[in-house]
PDB file of C-alpha atoms in Angstrom:
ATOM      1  CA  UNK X   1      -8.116   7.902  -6.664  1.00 44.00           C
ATOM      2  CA  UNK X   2      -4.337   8.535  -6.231  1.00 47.00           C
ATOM      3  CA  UNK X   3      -2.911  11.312  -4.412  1.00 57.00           C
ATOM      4  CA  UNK X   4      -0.341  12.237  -6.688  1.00 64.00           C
ATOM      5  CA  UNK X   5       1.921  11.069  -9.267  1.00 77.00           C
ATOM      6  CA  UNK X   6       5.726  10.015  -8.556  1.00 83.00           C
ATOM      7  CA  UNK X   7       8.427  10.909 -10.928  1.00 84.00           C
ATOM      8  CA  UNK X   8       9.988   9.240 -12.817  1.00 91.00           C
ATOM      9  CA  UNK X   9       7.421   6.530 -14.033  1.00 91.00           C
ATOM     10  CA  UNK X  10      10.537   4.381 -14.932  1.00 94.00           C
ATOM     11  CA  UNK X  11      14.455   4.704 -14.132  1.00 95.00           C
ATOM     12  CA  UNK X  12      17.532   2.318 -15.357  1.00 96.00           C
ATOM     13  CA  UNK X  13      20.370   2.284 -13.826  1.00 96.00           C
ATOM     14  CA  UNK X  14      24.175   0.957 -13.163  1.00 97.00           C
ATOM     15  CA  UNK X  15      25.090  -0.445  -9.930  1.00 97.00           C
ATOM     16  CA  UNK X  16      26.586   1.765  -7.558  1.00 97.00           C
ATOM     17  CA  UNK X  17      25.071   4.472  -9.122  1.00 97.00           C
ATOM     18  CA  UNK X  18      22.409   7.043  -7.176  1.00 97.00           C
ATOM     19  CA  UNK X  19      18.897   6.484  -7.605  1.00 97.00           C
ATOM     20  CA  UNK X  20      16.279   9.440  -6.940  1.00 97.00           C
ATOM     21  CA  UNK X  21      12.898   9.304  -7.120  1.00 96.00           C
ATOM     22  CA  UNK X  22      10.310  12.172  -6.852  1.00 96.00           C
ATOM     23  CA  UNK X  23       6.295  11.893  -5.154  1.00 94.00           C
ATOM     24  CA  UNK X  24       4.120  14.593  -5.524  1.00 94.00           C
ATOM     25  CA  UNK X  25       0.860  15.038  -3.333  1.00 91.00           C
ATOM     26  CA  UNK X  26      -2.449  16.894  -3.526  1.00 89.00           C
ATOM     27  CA  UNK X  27      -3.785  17.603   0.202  1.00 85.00           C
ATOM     28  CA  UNK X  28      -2.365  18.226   3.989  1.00 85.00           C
ATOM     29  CA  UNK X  29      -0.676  14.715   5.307  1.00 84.00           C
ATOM     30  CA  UNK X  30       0.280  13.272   8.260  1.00 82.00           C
ATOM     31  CA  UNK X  31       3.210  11.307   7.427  1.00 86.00           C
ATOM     32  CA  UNK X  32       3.887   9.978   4.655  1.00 91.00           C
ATOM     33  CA  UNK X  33       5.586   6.303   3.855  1.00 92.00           C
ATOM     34  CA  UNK X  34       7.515   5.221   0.980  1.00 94.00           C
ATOM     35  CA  UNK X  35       6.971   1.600   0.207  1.00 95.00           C
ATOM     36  CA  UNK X  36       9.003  -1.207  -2.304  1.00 96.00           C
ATOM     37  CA  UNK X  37       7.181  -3.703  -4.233  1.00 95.00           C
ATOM     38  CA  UNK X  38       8.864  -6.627  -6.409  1.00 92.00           C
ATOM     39  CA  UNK X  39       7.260  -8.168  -9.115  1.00 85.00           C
ATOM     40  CA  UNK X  40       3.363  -9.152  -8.782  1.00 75.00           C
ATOM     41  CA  UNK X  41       4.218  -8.804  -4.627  1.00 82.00           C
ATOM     42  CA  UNK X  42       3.427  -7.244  -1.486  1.00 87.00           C
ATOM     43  CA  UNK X  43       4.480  -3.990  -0.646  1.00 92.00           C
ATOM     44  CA  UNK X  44       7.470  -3.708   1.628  1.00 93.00           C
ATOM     45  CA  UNK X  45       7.419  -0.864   4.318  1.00 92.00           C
ATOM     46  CA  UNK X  46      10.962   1.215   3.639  1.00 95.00           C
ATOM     47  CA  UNK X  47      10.394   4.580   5.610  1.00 94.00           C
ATOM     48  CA  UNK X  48       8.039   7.277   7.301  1.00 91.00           C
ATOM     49  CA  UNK X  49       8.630  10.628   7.617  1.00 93.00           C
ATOM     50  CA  UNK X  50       6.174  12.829   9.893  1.00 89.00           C
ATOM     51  CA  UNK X  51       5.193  16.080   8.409  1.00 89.00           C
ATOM     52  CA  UNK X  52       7.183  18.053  10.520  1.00 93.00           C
ATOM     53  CA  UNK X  53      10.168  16.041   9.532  1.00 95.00           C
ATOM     54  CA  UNK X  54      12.030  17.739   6.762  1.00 97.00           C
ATOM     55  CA  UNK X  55      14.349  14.648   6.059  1.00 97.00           C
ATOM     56  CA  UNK X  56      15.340  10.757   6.906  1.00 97.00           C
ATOM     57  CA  UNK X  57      17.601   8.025   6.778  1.00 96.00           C
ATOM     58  CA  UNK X  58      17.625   4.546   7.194  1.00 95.00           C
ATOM     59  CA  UNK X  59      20.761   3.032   5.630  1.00 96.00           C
ATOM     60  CA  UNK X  60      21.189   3.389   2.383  1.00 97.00           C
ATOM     61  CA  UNK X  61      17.950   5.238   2.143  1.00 97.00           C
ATOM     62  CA  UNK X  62      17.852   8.995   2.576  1.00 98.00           C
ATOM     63  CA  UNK X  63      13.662  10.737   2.415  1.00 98.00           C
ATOM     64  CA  UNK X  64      13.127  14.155   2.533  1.00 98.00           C
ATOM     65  CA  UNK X  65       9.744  15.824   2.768  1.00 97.00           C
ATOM     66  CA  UNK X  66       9.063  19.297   1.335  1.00 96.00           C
ATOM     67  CA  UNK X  67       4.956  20.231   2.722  1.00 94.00           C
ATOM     68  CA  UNK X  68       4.670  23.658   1.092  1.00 95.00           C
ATOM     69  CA  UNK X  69       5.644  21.945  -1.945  1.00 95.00           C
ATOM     70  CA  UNK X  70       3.722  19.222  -1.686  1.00 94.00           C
ATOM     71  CA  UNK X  71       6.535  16.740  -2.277  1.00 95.00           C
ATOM     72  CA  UNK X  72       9.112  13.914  -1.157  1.00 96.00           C
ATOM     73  CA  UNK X  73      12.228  12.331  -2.667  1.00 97.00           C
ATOM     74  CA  UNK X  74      13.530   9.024  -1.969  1.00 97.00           C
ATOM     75  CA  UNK X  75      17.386   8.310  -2.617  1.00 98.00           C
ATOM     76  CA  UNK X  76      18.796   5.278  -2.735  1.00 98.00           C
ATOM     77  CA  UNK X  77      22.635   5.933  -2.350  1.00 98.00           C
ATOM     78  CA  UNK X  78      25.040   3.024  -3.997  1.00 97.00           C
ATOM     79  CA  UNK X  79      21.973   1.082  -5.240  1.00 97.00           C
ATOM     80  CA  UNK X  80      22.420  -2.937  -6.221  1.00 97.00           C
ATOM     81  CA  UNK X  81      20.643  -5.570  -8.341  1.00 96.00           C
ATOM     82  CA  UNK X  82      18.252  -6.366  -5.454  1.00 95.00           C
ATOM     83  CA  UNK X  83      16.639  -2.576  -5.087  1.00 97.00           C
ATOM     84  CA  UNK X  84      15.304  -3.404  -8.631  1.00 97.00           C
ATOM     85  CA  UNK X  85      11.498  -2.942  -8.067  1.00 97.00           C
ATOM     86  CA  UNK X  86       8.552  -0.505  -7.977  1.00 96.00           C
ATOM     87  CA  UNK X  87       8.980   2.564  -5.412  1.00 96.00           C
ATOM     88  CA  UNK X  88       6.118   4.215  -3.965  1.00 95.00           C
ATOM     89  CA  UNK X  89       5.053   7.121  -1.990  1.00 94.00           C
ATOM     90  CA  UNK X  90       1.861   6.872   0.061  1.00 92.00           C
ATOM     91  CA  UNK X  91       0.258   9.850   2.271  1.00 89.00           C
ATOM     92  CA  UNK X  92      -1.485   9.126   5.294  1.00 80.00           C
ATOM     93  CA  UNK X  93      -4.153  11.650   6.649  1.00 72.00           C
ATOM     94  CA  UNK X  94      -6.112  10.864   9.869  1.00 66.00           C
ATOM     95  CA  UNK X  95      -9.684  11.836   9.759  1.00 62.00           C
ATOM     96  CA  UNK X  96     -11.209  11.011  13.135  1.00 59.00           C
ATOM     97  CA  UNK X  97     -10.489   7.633  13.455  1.00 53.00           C
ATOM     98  CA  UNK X  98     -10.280   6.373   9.883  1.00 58.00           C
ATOM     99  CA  UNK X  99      -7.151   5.892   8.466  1.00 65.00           C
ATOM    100  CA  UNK X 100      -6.009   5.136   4.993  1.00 72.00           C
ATOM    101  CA  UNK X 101      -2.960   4.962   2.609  1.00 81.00           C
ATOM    102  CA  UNK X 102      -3.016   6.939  -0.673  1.00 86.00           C
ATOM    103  CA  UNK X 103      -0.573   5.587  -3.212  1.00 90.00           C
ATOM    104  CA  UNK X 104       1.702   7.692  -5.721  1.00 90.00           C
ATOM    105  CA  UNK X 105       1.553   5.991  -9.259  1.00 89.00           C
ATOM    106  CA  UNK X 106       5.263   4.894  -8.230  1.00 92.00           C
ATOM    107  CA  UNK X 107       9.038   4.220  -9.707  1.00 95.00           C
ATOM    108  CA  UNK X 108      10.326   1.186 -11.620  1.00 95.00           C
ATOM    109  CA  UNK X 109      13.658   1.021 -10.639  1.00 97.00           C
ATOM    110  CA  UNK X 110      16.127  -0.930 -12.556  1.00 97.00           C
ATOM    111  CA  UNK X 111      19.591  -1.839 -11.060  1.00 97.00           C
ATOM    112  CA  UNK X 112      21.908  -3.212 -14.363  1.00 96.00           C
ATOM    113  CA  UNK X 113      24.640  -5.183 -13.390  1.00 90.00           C
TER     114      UNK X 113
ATOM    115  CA  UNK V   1       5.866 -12.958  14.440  1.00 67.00           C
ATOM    116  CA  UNK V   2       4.550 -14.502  11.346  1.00 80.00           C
ATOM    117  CA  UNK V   3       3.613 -12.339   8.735  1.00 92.00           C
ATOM    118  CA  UNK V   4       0.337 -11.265   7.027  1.00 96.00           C
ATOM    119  CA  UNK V   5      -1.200 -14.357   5.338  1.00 97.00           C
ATOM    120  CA  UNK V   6      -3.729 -13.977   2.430  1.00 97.00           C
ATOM    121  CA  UNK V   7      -5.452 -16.882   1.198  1.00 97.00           C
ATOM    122  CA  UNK V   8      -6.159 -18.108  -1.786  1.00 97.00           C
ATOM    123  CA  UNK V   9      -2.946 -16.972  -3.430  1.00 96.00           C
ATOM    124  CA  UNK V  10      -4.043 -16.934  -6.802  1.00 96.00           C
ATOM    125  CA  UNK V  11      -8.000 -17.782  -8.164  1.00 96.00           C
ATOM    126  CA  UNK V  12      -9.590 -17.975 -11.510  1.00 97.00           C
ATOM    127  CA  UNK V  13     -13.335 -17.028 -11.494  1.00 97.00           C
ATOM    128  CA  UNK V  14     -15.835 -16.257 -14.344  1.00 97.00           C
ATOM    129  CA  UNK V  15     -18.119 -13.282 -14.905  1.00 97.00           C
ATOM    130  CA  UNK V  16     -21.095 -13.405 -12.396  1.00 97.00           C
ATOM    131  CA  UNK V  17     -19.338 -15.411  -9.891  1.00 98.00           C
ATOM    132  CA  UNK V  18     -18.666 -14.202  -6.206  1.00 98.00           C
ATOM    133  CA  UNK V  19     -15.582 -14.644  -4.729  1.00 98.00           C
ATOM    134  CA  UNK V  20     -14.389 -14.447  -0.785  1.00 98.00           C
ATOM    135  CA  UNK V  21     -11.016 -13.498  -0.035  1.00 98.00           C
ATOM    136  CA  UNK V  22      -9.170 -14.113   3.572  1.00 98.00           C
ATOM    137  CA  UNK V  23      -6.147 -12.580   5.501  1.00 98.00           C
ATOM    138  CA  UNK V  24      -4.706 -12.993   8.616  1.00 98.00           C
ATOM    139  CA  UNK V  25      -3.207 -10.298  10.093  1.00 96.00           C
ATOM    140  CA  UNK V  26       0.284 -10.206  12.127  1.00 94.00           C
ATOM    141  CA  UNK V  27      -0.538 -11.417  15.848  1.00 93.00           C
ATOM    142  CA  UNK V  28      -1.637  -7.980  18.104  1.00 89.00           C
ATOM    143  CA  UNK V  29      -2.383  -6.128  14.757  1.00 90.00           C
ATOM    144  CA  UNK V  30      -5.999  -5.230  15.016  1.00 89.00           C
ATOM    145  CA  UNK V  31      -6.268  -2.799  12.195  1.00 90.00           C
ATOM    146  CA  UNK V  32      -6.635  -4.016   8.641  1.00 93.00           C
ATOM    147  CA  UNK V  33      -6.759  -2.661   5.480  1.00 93.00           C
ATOM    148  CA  UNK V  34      -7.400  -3.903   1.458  1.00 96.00           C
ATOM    149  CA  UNK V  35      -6.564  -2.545  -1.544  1.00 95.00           C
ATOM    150  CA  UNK V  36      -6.640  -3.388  -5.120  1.00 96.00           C
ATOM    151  CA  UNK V  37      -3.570  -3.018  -7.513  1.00 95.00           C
ATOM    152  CA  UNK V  38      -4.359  -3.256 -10.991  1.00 94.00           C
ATOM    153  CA  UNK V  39      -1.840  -1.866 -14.097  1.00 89.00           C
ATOM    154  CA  UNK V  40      -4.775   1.105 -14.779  1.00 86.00           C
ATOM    155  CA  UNK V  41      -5.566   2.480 -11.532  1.00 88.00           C
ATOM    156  CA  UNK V  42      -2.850   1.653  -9.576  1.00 90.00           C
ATOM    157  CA  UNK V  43      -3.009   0.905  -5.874  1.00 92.00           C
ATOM    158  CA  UNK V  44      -6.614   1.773  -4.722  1.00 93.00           C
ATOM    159  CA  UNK V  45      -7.616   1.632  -1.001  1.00 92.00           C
ATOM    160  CA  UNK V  46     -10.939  -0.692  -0.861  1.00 94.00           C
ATOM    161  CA  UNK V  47     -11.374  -0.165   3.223  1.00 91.00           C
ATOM    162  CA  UNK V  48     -10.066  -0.337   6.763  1.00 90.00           C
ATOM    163  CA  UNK V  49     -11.444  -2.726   9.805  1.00 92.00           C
ATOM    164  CA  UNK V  50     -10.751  -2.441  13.189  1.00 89.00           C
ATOM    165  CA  UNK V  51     -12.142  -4.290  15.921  1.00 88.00           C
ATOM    166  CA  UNK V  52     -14.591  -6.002  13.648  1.00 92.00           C
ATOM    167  CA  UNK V  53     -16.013  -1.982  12.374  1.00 92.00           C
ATOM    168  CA  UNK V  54     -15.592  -0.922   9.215  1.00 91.00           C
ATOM    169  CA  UNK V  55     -13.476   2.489   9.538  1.00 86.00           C
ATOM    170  CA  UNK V  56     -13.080   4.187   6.280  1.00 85.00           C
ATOM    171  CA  UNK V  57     -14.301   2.904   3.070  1.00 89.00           C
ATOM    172  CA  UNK V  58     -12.622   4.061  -0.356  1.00 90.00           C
ATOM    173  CA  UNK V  59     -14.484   4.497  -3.393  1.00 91.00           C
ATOM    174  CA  UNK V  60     -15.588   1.322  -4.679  1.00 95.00           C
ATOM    175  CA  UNK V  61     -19.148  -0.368  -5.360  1.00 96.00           C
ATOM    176  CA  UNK V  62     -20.923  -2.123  -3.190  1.00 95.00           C
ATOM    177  CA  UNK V  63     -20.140  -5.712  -4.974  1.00 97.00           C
ATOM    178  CA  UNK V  64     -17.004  -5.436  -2.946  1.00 98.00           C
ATOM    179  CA  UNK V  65     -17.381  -5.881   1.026  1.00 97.00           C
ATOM    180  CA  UNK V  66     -15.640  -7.040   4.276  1.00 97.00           C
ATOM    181  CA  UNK V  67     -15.845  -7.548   7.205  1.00 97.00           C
ATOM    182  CA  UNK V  68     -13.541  -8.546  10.571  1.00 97.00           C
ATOM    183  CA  UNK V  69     -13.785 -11.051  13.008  1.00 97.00           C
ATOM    184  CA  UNK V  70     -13.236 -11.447  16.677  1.00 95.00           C
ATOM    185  CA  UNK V  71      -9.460 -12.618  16.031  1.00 95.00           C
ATOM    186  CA  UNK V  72      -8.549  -9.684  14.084  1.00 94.00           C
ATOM    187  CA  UNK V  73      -8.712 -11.820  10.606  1.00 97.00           C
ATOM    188  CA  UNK V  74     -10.358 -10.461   8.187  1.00 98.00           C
ATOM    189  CA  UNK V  75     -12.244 -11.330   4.417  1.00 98.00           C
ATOM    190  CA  UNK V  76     -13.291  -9.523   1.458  1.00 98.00           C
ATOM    191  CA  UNK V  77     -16.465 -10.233  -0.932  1.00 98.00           C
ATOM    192  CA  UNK V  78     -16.451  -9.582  -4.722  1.00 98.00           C
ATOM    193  CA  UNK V  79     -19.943  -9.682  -5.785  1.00 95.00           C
ATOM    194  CA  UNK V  80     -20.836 -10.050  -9.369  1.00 97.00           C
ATOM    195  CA  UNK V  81     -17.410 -10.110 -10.891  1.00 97.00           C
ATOM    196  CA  UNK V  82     -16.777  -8.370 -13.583  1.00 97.00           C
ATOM    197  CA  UNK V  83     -13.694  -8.222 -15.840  1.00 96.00           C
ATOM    198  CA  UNK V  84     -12.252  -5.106 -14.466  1.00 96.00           C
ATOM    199  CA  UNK V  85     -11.958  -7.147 -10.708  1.00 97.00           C
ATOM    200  CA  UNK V  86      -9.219  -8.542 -12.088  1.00 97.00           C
ATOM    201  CA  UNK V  87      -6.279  -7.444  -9.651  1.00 97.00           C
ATOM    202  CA  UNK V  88      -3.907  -8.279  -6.985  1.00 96.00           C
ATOM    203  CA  UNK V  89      -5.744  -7.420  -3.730  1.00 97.00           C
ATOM    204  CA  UNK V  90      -3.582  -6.751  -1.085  1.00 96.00           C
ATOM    205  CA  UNK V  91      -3.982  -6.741   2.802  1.00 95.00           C
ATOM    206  CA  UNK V  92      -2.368  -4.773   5.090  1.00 93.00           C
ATOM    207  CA  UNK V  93      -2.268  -4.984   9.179  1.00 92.00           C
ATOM    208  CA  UNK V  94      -1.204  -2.175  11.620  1.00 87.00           C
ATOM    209  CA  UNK V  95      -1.460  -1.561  15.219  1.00 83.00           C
ATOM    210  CA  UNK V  96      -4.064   0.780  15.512  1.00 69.00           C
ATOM    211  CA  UNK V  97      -3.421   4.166  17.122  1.00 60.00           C
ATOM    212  CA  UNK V  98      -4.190   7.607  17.091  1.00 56.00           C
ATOM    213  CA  UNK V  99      -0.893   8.660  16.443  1.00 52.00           C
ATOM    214  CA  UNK V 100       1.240   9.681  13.489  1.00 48.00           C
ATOM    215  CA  UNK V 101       2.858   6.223  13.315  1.00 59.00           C
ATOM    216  CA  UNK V 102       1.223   3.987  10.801  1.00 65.00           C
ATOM    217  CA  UNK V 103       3.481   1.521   9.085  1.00 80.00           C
ATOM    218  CA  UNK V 104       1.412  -0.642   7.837  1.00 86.00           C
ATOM    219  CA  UNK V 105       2.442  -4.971   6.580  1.00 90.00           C
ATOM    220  CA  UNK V 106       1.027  -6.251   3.572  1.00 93.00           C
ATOM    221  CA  UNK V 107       0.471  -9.619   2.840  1.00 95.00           C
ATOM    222  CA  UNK V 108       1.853 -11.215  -0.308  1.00 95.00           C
ATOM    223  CA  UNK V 109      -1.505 -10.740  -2.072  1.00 96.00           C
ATOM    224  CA  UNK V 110      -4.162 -12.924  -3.720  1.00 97.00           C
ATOM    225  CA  UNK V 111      -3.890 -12.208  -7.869  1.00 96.00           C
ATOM    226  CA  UNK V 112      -7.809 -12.525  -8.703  1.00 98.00           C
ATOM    227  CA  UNK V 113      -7.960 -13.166 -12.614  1.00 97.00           C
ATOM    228  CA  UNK V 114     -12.055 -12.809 -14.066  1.00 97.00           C
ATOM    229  CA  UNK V 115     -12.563 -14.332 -17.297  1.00 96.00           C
TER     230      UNK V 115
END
């Protein structure tokens, strides 16, 4: 089952504009990773942030991470046409030595022209 | 490095069938995981290999298996398909450590369609 949802389930907007996107979780993490997919593709790895990170960059990304709420935000700053595509969060929680990735419900993001 | 490779890309089965599913992880990546994307459910984690052990196991039937092989490649089994199998499955390959740090690759993904 999913960890947690990600809001919002959809988001349009013009190029250059801001583009936030919200992930909500359910139990204790590790890290957790947020992750781009286009169309009907594989996931793309965009960013981790530990849990006792509060927040991140990596270009034009910017992640914080909130663990007594339970949530992260991804920003894309001065988004394009190409950062149209599905956004999502995933928690990771070690449990001896199994790993695995939970996945948010995630973002379409729509970049117009 | 090359990338994760899953093959077949895309396959077509009917009801009943059985279908086998292969990746190839990135070269030194020993971990590797599957999951199955579908519109419904969303990205699901099936399970994780490492060094040819199964490692954690999501919730899924037992008409879906894997297993991993000496060179770190990896298949999955589909059992008895039935019409909800139809998904992309993905596969993902990480160094495997007990740390914090676990980006993991996908592959491009093999779209499974049940008819």
């Amino acid at each position: 089952s999913q960890q947690g949802e990600e809001d919002p389930q959809a988001l349009s907007i013009q190029e250059g504009e801001n583009a936030t996107m919200n992930c909500s979780y359910k139990t204790s993490i590790n890290n957790l990773q947020w992750y781009r997919q286009n169309s009907g593709r594989g996931l793309v790895h965009l960013i981790l942030i530990r849990s006792n990170e509060r927040e991140k960059h990596s270009g034009r990304l910017r992640v914080t991470l909130d663990t007594s709420k339970k949530s992260s935000s991804l920003l894309i700053t001065a988004s394009r046409a190409a950062d149209t595509a599905s956004y999502f969060c995933a928690t990771v929680r070690h449990s001896g030595s199994a790993r695995q990735l939970t996945f948010g419900s995630g973002t379409q993001l729509t970049v117009l022209p | 490095k090359a990338g994760v490779t899953q093959t077949p890309r895309y396959l077509i089965k009917t009801r009943g069938q059985q279908v086998t599913l292969s990746c190839s992880p990135i070269s030194g990546h020993r971990s590797v995981s599957w999951y199955q994307q579908t519109p419904g459910q969303g990205l699901q984690f099936l399970f994780e290999y490492f060094s040819e052990t199964q490692r954690n196991k999501g919730n899924f039937p037992g008409r879906f298996s894997g297993r991993q092989f000496s060179n770190s490649r990896s298949e999955m089994n589909v059992s008895t398909l039935e019409l909800g199998d139809s998904a992309l499955y993905l596969c993902a390959s990480s160094t495997y450590a007990r740390t914090q740090h676990n980006e993991q690759f996908f592959g491009p993904g093999t779209r499974l369609t049940v008819l």
